[in-house]
Amino acid sequence: DIQLTQSPSFLSASVGDRVTITCRASQGISSYLAWYQQKPGKAPKLLIYAASTLQSGVPSRFSGSGSGTEFTLTISSLQPEDFATYYCQQLNSYPFTFGPGTKVDIK
Amino acid sequence: EVQLVESGGGLIQPGGSLRLSCAASGFTVSNNYMSWVRQAPGKGLEWVSVIYSGGSTYYADSVKGRFTISRDNSKNTLYLQMNSLRAADTAVYYCARDLPVDYWGQGTLVTVSS
């Protein structure tokens, strides 16, 4: 199985900050990676797919990059509604594992 | 408008069985990849199973042989039959469309406890 790690696990930031979250795969997954945002008590929301393609309706302050084994999610200017937990998911091979999550909290 | 509404969760004893349903509207289940994803209380997301438009199914190792994903095209509904339930299966179960998931249900809580 492909394992995903995310760093950091927890991130404390202020409104307006630039935030970067890293997702690393235990083996190459080409660009078969998606990013989701989840708020407490809610279902996740798709932000990015194919590593760098912005899902329709998602603000342009979110961006993704990477291929192979290392990927990043960047929020260019953190907004109050962005405080949440972020997960990556690989879609290269079964099982379609998720990363452990990165919680972004208010500083 | 795309909607996914899960039902069937509840409290069940270890070793018991439960069937989750996911009623879809706004699209045709049989034309899409449909998955189940679960989340244990306070934990991260875990992909459970997928059924493709052609009918092929795949499972996470943790549920293989115990869970069965299926669909009823006439009812536009997705199912997850869960047998031999364990405490570790306690989670909110989400019904999800496509891979990556573009629409999620609200989730249904399954609690396995004596």
PDB file of C-alpha atoms in Angstrom:
ATOM      1  CA  ASP A   1       0.000   0.000   0.000  1.00  0.00           C
ATOM      2  CA  ILE A   2       1.084   3.567  -0.639  1.00  0.00           C
ATOM      3  CA  GLN A   3       1.571   5.541   2.576  1.00  0.00           C
ATOM      4  CA  LEU A   4       1.092   9.302   2.686  1.00  0.00           C
ATOM      5  CA  THR A   5       2.682  11.572   5.270  1.00  0.00           C
ATOM      6  CA  GLN A   6       1.789  15.208   5.804  1.00  0.00           C
ATOM      7  CA  SER A   7       3.826  17.959   7.404  1.00  0.00           C
ATOM      8  CA  PRO A   8       3.284  19.732   9.574  1.00  0.00           C
ATOM      9  CA  SER A   9       0.584  17.914  11.523  1.00  0.00           C
ATOM     10  CA  PHE A  10      -0.490  21.159  13.111  1.00  0.00           C
ATOM     11  CA  LEU A  11      -0.015  24.704  11.951  1.00  0.00           C
ATOM     12  CA  SER A  12      -0.802  27.911  13.781  1.00  0.00           C
ATOM     13  CA  ALA A  13      -1.134  30.925  11.480  1.00  0.00           C
ATOM     14  CA  SER A  14      -2.659  34.387  11.207  1.00  0.00           C
ATOM     15  CA  VAL A  15      -5.094  35.830   8.696  1.00  0.00           C
ATOM     16  CA  GLY A  16      -3.128  36.984   5.660  1.00  0.00           C
ATOM     17  CA  ASP A  17      -0.282  34.492   6.153  1.00  0.00           C
ATOM     18  CA  ARG A  18       1.024  32.331   3.336  1.00  0.00           C
ATOM     19  CA  VAL A  19       0.652  28.688   4.333  1.00  0.00           C
ATOM     20  CA  THR A  20       2.270  25.622   2.786  1.00  0.00           C
ATOM     21  CA  ILE A  21       1.408  22.000   3.585  1.00  0.00           C
ATOM     22  CA  THR A  22       3.480  19.109   2.272  1.00  0.00           C
ATOM     23  CA  CYS A  23       2.291  15.611   1.391  1.00  0.00           C
ATOM     24  CA  ARG A  24       4.834  12.877   0.678  1.00  0.00           C
ATOM     25  CA  ALA A  25       4.057   9.477  -0.841  1.00  0.00           C
ATOM     26  CA  SER A  26       5.976   6.299  -0.037  1.00  0.00           C
ATOM     27  CA  GLN A  27       6.304   5.607  -3.758  1.00  0.00           C
ATOM     28  CA  GLY A  28       5.722   7.542  -6.939  1.00  0.00           C
ATOM     29  CA  ILE A  29       2.116   8.398  -7.741  1.00  0.00           C
ATOM     30  CA  SER A  30       2.633  10.617 -10.776  1.00  0.00           C
ATOM     31  CA  SER A  31       0.080  13.430 -10.356  1.00  0.00           C
ATOM     32  CA  TYR A  32      -2.693  11.296  -8.903  1.00  0.00           C
ATOM     33  CA  LEU A  33      -3.141  13.400  -5.811  1.00  0.00           C
ATOM     34  CA  ALA A  34      -6.078  15.379  -4.425  1.00  0.00           C
ATOM     35  CA  TRP A  35      -6.418  17.834  -1.553  1.00  0.00           C
ATOM     36  CA  TYR A  36      -9.490  18.228   0.656  1.00  0.00           C
ATOM     37  CA  GLN A  37     -10.526  20.680   3.341  1.00  0.00           C
ATOM     38  CA  GLN A  38     -12.635  19.544   6.293  1.00  0.00           C
ATOM     39  CA  LYS A  39     -14.270  21.663   8.966  1.00  0.00           C
ATOM     40  CA  PRO A  40     -15.504  20.197  12.260  1.00  0.00           C
ATOM     41  CA  GLY A  41     -18.712  18.198  11.908  1.00  0.00           C
ATOM     42  CA  LYS A  42     -18.769  18.604   8.147  1.00  0.00           C
ATOM     43  CA  ALA A  43     -17.947  16.431   5.162  1.00  0.00           C
ATOM     44  CA  PRO A  44     -14.666  17.137   3.377  1.00  0.00           C
ATOM     45  CA  LYS A  45     -14.553  19.483   0.390  1.00  0.00           C
ATOM     46  CA  LEU A  46     -12.433  18.915  -2.703  1.00  0.00           C
ATOM     47  CA  LEU A  47      -9.936  21.719  -3.321  1.00  0.00           C
ATOM     48  CA  ILE A  48      -7.360  20.416  -5.780  1.00  0.00           C
ATOM     49  CA  TYR A  49      -7.146  17.336  -8.018  1.00  0.00           C
ATOM     50  CA  ALA A  50      -4.491  15.951 -10.348  1.00  0.00           C
ATOM     51  CA  ALA A  51      -1.993  17.615  -7.988  1.00  0.00           C
ATOM     52  CA  SER A  52      -2.489  21.127  -9.338  1.00  0.00           C
ATOM     53  CA  THR A  53      -5.951  21.566 -10.860  1.00  0.00           C
ATOM     54  CA  LEU A  54      -8.254  23.828  -8.888  1.00  0.00           C
ATOM     55  CA  GLN A  55     -11.741  22.412  -8.362  1.00  0.00           C
ATOM     56  CA  SER A  56     -14.523  24.601  -9.731  1.00  0.00           C
ATOM     57  CA  GLY A  57     -15.666  27.205  -7.228  1.00  0.00           C
ATOM     58  CA  VAL A  58     -12.553  27.010  -5.043  1.00  0.00           C
ATOM     59  CA  PRO A  59     -10.864  30.386  -4.431  1.00  0.00           C
ATOM     60  CA  SER A  60      -7.695  31.041  -6.394  1.00  0.00           C
ATOM     61  CA  ARG A  61      -5.690  31.591  -3.183  1.00  0.00           C
ATOM     62  CA  PHE A  62      -5.480  27.783  -3.046  1.00  0.00           C
ATOM     63  CA  SER A  63      -2.902  26.138  -5.276  1.00  0.00           C
ATOM     64  CA  GLY A  64      -1.235  22.756  -5.552  1.00  0.00           C
ATOM     65  CA  SER A  65       2.010  21.540  -7.023  1.00  0.00           C
ATOM     66  CA  GLY A  66       4.252  18.521  -7.233  1.00  0.00           C
ATOM     67  CA  SER A  67       4.491  15.122  -8.848  1.00  0.00           C
ATOM     68  CA  GLY A  68       6.011  11.770  -8.073  1.00  0.00           C
ATOM     69  CA  THR A  69       6.415  11.606  -4.317  1.00  0.00           C
ATOM     70  CA  GLU A  70       6.307  15.200  -3.063  1.00  0.00           C
ATOM     71  CA  PHE A  71       3.361  17.568  -3.230  1.00  0.00           C
ATOM     72  CA  THR A  72       2.396  20.890  -1.716  1.00  0.00           C
ATOM     73  CA  LEU A  73      -0.820  22.744  -0.998  1.00  0.00           C
ATOM     74  CA  THR A  74      -0.383  26.492  -0.677  1.00  0.00           C
ATOM     75  CA  ILE A  75      -2.826  29.074   0.608  1.00  0.00           C
ATOM     76  CA  SER A  76      -1.479  32.414  -0.578  1.00  0.00           C
ATOM     77  CA  SER A  77      -3.298  34.599   1.959  1.00  0.00           C
ATOM     78  CA  LEU A  78      -5.072  32.771   4.769  1.00  0.00           C
ATOM     79  CA  GLN A  79      -8.668  33.817   5.313  1.00  0.00           C
ATOM     80  CA  PRO A  80     -10.820  33.244   8.434  1.00  0.00           C
ATOM     81  CA  GLU A  81     -12.837  30.568   6.643  1.00  0.00           C
ATOM     82  CA  ASP A  82      -9.666  28.591   5.840  1.00  0.00           C
ATOM     83  CA  PHE A  83      -9.089  27.420   9.405  1.00  0.00           C
ATOM     84  CA  ALA A  84      -9.732  23.705   9.018  1.00  0.00           C
ATOM     85  CA  THR A  85      -8.016  20.348   8.599  1.00  0.00           C
ATOM     86  CA  TYR A  86      -6.479  19.519   5.226  1.00  0.00           C
ATOM     87  CA  TYR A  87      -6.028  16.010   3.822  1.00  0.00           C
ATOM     88  CA  CYS A  88      -4.231  14.698   0.764  1.00  0.00           C
ATOM     89  CA  GLN A  89      -5.377  11.519  -1.007  1.00  0.00           C
ATOM     90  CA  GLN A  90      -3.548   9.409  -3.562  1.00  0.00           C
ATOM     91  CA  LEU A  91      -5.531   7.956  -6.439  1.00  0.00           C
ATOM     92  CA  ASN A  92      -2.700   6.088  -8.134  1.00  0.00           C
ATOM     93  CA  SER A  93      -3.403   2.619  -6.748  1.00  0.00           C
ATOM     94  CA  TYR A  94      -5.602   0.732  -4.305  1.00  0.00           C
ATOM     95  CA  PRO A  95      -6.265   1.386  -1.537  1.00  0.00           C
ATOM     96  CA  PHE A  96      -6.806   5.092  -2.197  1.00  0.00           C
ATOM     97  CA  THR A  97      -5.137   6.218   0.994  1.00  0.00           C
ATOM     98  CA  PHE A  98      -5.467   9.575   2.699  1.00  0.00           C
ATOM     99  CA  GLY A  99      -2.769  11.429   4.533  1.00  0.00           C
ATOM    100  CA  PRO A 100      -3.150  11.870   8.304  1.00  0.00           C
ATOM    101  CA  GLY A 101      -4.217  15.501   7.992  1.00  0.00           C
ATOM    102  CA  THR A 102      -2.867  18.946   8.808  1.00  0.00           C
ATOM    103  CA  LYS A 103      -4.870  21.109  11.173  1.00  0.00           C
ATOM    104  CA  VAL A 104      -4.604  24.848  10.504  1.00  0.00           C
ATOM    105  CA  ASP A 105      -5.476  26.862  13.582  1.00  0.00           C
ATOM    106  CA  ILE A 106      -5.664  30.520  14.437  1.00  0.00           C
ATOM    107  CA  LYS A 107      -2.560  32.042  15.987  1.00  0.00           C
TER     108      LYS A 107
ATOM    109  CA  GLU B   1     -28.580  19.769  -7.669  1.00  0.00           C
ATOM    110  CA  VAL B   2     -26.440  16.817  -6.628  1.00  0.00           C
ATOM    111  CA  GLN B   3     -27.406  15.352  -3.258  1.00  0.00           C
ATOM    112  CA  LEU B   4     -26.288  12.271  -1.346  1.00  0.00           C
ATOM    113  CA  VAL B   5     -28.257  11.208   1.725  1.00  0.00           C
ATOM    114  CA  GLU B   6     -26.977   8.358   3.869  1.00  0.00           C
ATOM    115  CA  SER B   7     -29.042   6.293   6.259  1.00  0.00           C
ATOM    116  CA  GLY B   8     -28.836   3.055   8.183  1.00  0.00           C
ATOM    117  CA  GLY B   9     -26.268   3.883  10.819  1.00  0.00           C
ATOM    118  CA  GLY B  10     -26.727   3.154  14.499  1.00  0.00           C
ATOM    119  CA  LEU B  11     -25.521   1.160  17.466  1.00  0.00           C
ATOM    120  CA  ILE B  12     -24.678  -2.462  16.762  1.00  0.00           C
ATOM    121  CA  GLN B  13     -23.005  -5.175  18.807  1.00  0.00           C
ATOM    122  CA  PRO B  14     -19.644  -6.636  17.771  1.00  0.00           C
ATOM    123  CA  GLY B  15     -20.142  -9.422  15.251  1.00  0.00           C
ATOM    124  CA  GLY B  16     -23.388  -7.907  14.005  1.00  0.00           C
ATOM    125  CA  SER B  17     -24.418  -6.703  10.566  1.00  0.00           C
ATOM    126  CA  LEU B  18     -25.682  -3.402   9.221  1.00  0.00           C
ATOM    127  CA  ARG B  19     -26.566  -2.079   5.793  1.00  0.00           C
ATOM    128  CA  LEU B  20     -25.949   1.546   4.930  1.00  0.00           C
ATOM    129  CA  SER B  21     -27.870   3.240   2.143  1.00  0.00           C
ATOM    130  CA  CYS B  22     -27.043   6.356   0.154  1.00  0.00           C
ATOM    131  CA  ALA B  23     -29.883   7.856  -1.855  1.00  0.00           C
ATOM    132  CA  ALA B  24     -28.598   9.984  -4.713  1.00  0.00           C
ATOM    133  CA  SER B  25     -30.353  12.731  -6.623  1.00  0.00           C
ATOM    134  CA  GLY B  26     -29.298  15.113  -9.353  1.00  0.00           C
ATOM    135  CA  PHE B  27     -27.202  12.498 -11.167  1.00  0.00           C
ATOM    136  CA  THR B  28     -27.189   8.796 -12.031  1.00  0.00           C
ATOM    137  CA  VAL B  29     -25.301   6.547  -9.614  1.00  0.00           C
ATOM    138  CA  SER B  30     -24.609   3.893 -12.250  1.00  0.00           C
ATOM    139  CA  ASN B  31     -22.823   6.422 -14.483  1.00  0.00           C
ATOM    140  CA  ASN B  32     -20.320   7.422 -11.820  1.00  0.00           C
ATOM    141  CA  TYR B  33     -17.655   5.984  -9.544  1.00  0.00           C
ATOM    142  CA  MET B  34     -19.208   5.739  -6.078  1.00  0.00           C
ATOM    143  CA  SER B  35     -17.258   5.251  -2.868  1.00  0.00           C
ATOM    144  CA  TRP B  36     -17.611   4.888   0.857  1.00  0.00           C
ATOM    145  CA  VAL B  37     -15.164   6.762   3.082  1.00  0.00           C
ATOM    146  CA  ARG B  38     -15.184   6.550   6.860  1.00  0.00           C
ATOM    147  CA  GLN B  39     -13.852   8.629   9.718  1.00  0.00           C
ATOM    148  CA  ALA B  40     -13.434   7.257  13.228  1.00  0.00           C
ATOM    149  CA  PRO B  41     -14.247   9.740  16.010  1.00  0.00           C
ATOM    150  CA  GLY B  42     -11.497  12.350  16.216  1.00  0.00           C
ATOM    151  CA  LYS B  43      -9.447  10.597  13.531  1.00  0.00           C
ATOM    152  CA  GLY B  44      -8.605  11.047   9.868  1.00  0.00           C
ATOM    153  CA  LEU B  45     -10.286   9.856   6.703  1.00  0.00           C
ATOM    154  CA  GLU B  46     -10.119   6.234   5.546  1.00  0.00           C
ATOM    155  CA  TRP B  47     -11.161   5.107   2.071  1.00  0.00           C
ATOM    156  CA  VAL B  48     -13.319   1.972   2.394  1.00  0.00           C
ATOM    157  CA  SER B  49     -14.616   0.853  -1.005  1.00  0.00           C
ATOM    158  CA  VAL B  50     -15.464   1.871  -4.565  1.00  0.00           C
ATOM    159  CA  ILE B  51     -17.837   0.614  -7.226  1.00  0.00           C
ATOM    160  CA  TYR B  52     -17.161   1.658 -10.796  1.00  0.00           C
ATOM    161  CA  SER B  53     -19.730   2.407 -13.459  1.00  0.00           C
ATOM    162  CA  GLY B  54     -18.955  -0.961 -15.036  1.00  0.00           C
ATOM    163  CA  GLY B  55     -19.637  -2.712 -11.741  1.00  0.00           C
ATOM    164  CA  SER B  56     -16.089  -3.527 -10.613  1.00  0.00           C
ATOM    165  CA  THR B  57     -15.567  -3.223  -6.877  1.00  0.00           C
ATOM    166  CA  TYR B  58     -12.524  -2.707  -4.666  1.00  0.00           C
ATOM    167  CA  TYR B  59     -12.051  -2.652  -0.911  1.00  0.00           C
ATOM    168  CA  ALA B  60      -9.615  -1.562   1.741  1.00  0.00           C
ATOM    169  CA  ASP B  61      -7.822  -4.523   3.324  1.00  0.00           C
ATOM    170  CA  SER B  62      -9.391  -3.666   6.678  1.00  0.00           C
ATOM    171  CA  VAL B  63     -12.900  -4.477   5.377  1.00  0.00           C
ATOM    172  CA  LYS B  64     -12.230  -6.974   2.591  1.00  0.00           C
ATOM    173  CA  GLY B  65     -14.350 -10.098   3.002  1.00  0.00           C
ATOM    174  CA  ARG B  66     -16.655  -8.396   5.516  1.00  0.00           C
ATOM    175  CA  PHE B  67     -18.105  -5.421   3.608  1.00  0.00           C
ATOM    176  CA  THR B  68     -19.883  -5.427   0.250  1.00  0.00           C
ATOM    177  CA  ILE B  69     -20.580  -2.362  -1.863  1.00  0.00           C
ATOM    178  CA  SER B  70     -23.481  -2.463  -4.300  1.00  0.00           C
ATOM    179  CA  ARG B  71     -26.026  -0.266  -6.013  1.00  0.00           C
ATOM    180  CA  ASP B  72     -29.648  -0.401  -7.103  1.00  0.00           C
ATOM    181  CA  ASN B  73     -29.935   1.417 -10.394  1.00  0.00           C
ATOM    182  CA  SER B  74     -33.730   1.529 -10.260  1.00  0.00           C
ATOM    183  CA  LYS B  75     -33.566   3.347  -6.915  1.00  0.00           C
ATOM    184  CA  ASN B  76     -30.447   5.361  -7.762  1.00  0.00           C
ATOM    185  CA  THR B  77     -29.067   4.202  -4.433  1.00  0.00           C
ATOM    186  CA  LEU B  78     -25.667   3.009  -3.204  1.00  0.00           C
ATOM    187  CA  TYR B  79     -25.308   0.464  -0.402  1.00  0.00           C
ATOM    188  CA  LEU B  80     -22.684  -0.840   1.978  1.00  0.00           C
ATOM    189  CA  GLN B  81     -23.431  -4.197   3.576  1.00  0.00           C
ATOM    190  CA  MET B  82     -21.263  -4.536   6.683  1.00  0.00           C
ATOM    191  CA  ASN B  83     -20.895  -7.936   8.347  1.00  0.00           C
ATOM    192  CA  SER B  84     -18.806  -9.208  11.258  1.00  0.00           C
ATOM    193  CA  LEU B  85     -18.570  -5.702  12.627  1.00  0.00           C
ATOM    194  CA  ARG B  86     -15.769  -4.806  15.024  1.00  0.00           C
ATOM    195  CA  ALA B  87     -15.191  -1.956  17.451  1.00  0.00           C
ATOM    196  CA  ALA B  88     -12.600  -0.620  15.000  1.00  0.00           C
ATOM    197  CA  ASP B  89     -15.381  -0.118  12.431  1.00  0.00           C
ATOM    198  CA  THR B  90     -16.935   2.601  14.606  1.00  0.00           C
ATOM    199  CA  ALA B  91     -16.962   5.722  12.431  1.00  0.00           C
ATOM    200  CA  VAL B  92     -18.962   8.206  10.451  1.00  0.00           C
ATOM    201  CA  TYR B  93     -19.499   6.662   7.035  1.00  0.00           C
ATOM    202  CA  TYR B  94     -19.649   9.006   4.070  1.00  0.00           C
ATOM    203  CA  CYS B  95     -21.086   8.214   0.674  1.00  0.00           C
ATOM    204  CA  ALA B  96     -19.030   9.897  -2.033  1.00  0.00           C
ATOM    205  CA  ARG B  97     -19.219  10.523  -5.770  1.00  0.00           C
ATOM    206  CA  ASP B  98     -16.323  10.123  -8.192  1.00  0.00           C
ATOM    207  CA  LEU B  99     -12.585   9.903  -7.622  1.00  0.00           C
ATOM    208  CA  PRO B 100     -11.404  12.330  -6.467  1.00  0.00           C
ATOM    209  CA  VAL B 101     -14.600  12.933  -4.555  1.00  0.00           C
ATOM    210  CA  ASP B 102     -16.511  15.958  -5.751  1.00  0.00           C
ATOM    211  CA  TYR B 103     -19.682  15.400  -3.714  1.00  0.00           C
ATOM    212  CA  TRP B 104     -20.082  13.935  -0.238  1.00  0.00           C
ATOM    213  CA  GLY B 105     -23.063  12.939   1.826  1.00  0.00           C
ATOM    214  CA  GLN B 106     -23.581  14.270   5.320  1.00  0.00           C
ATOM    215  CA  GLY B 107     -22.406  10.993   6.859  1.00  0.00           C
ATOM    216  CA  THR B 108     -24.043   8.382   9.063  1.00  0.00           C
ATOM    217  CA  LEU B 109     -22.582   7.244  12.376  1.00  0.00           C
ATOM    218  CA  VAL B 110     -21.978   3.559  12.997  1.00  0.00           C
ATOM    219  CA  THR B 111     -21.124   2.605  16.569  1.00  0.00           C
ATOM    220  CA  VAL B 112     -19.986  -0.949  17.256  1.00  0.00           C
ATOM    221  CA  SER B 113     -20.154  -1.623  20.965  1.00  0.00           C
ATOM    222  CA  SER B 114     -21.567  -4.100  23.448  1.00  0.00           C
TER     223      SER B 114
END
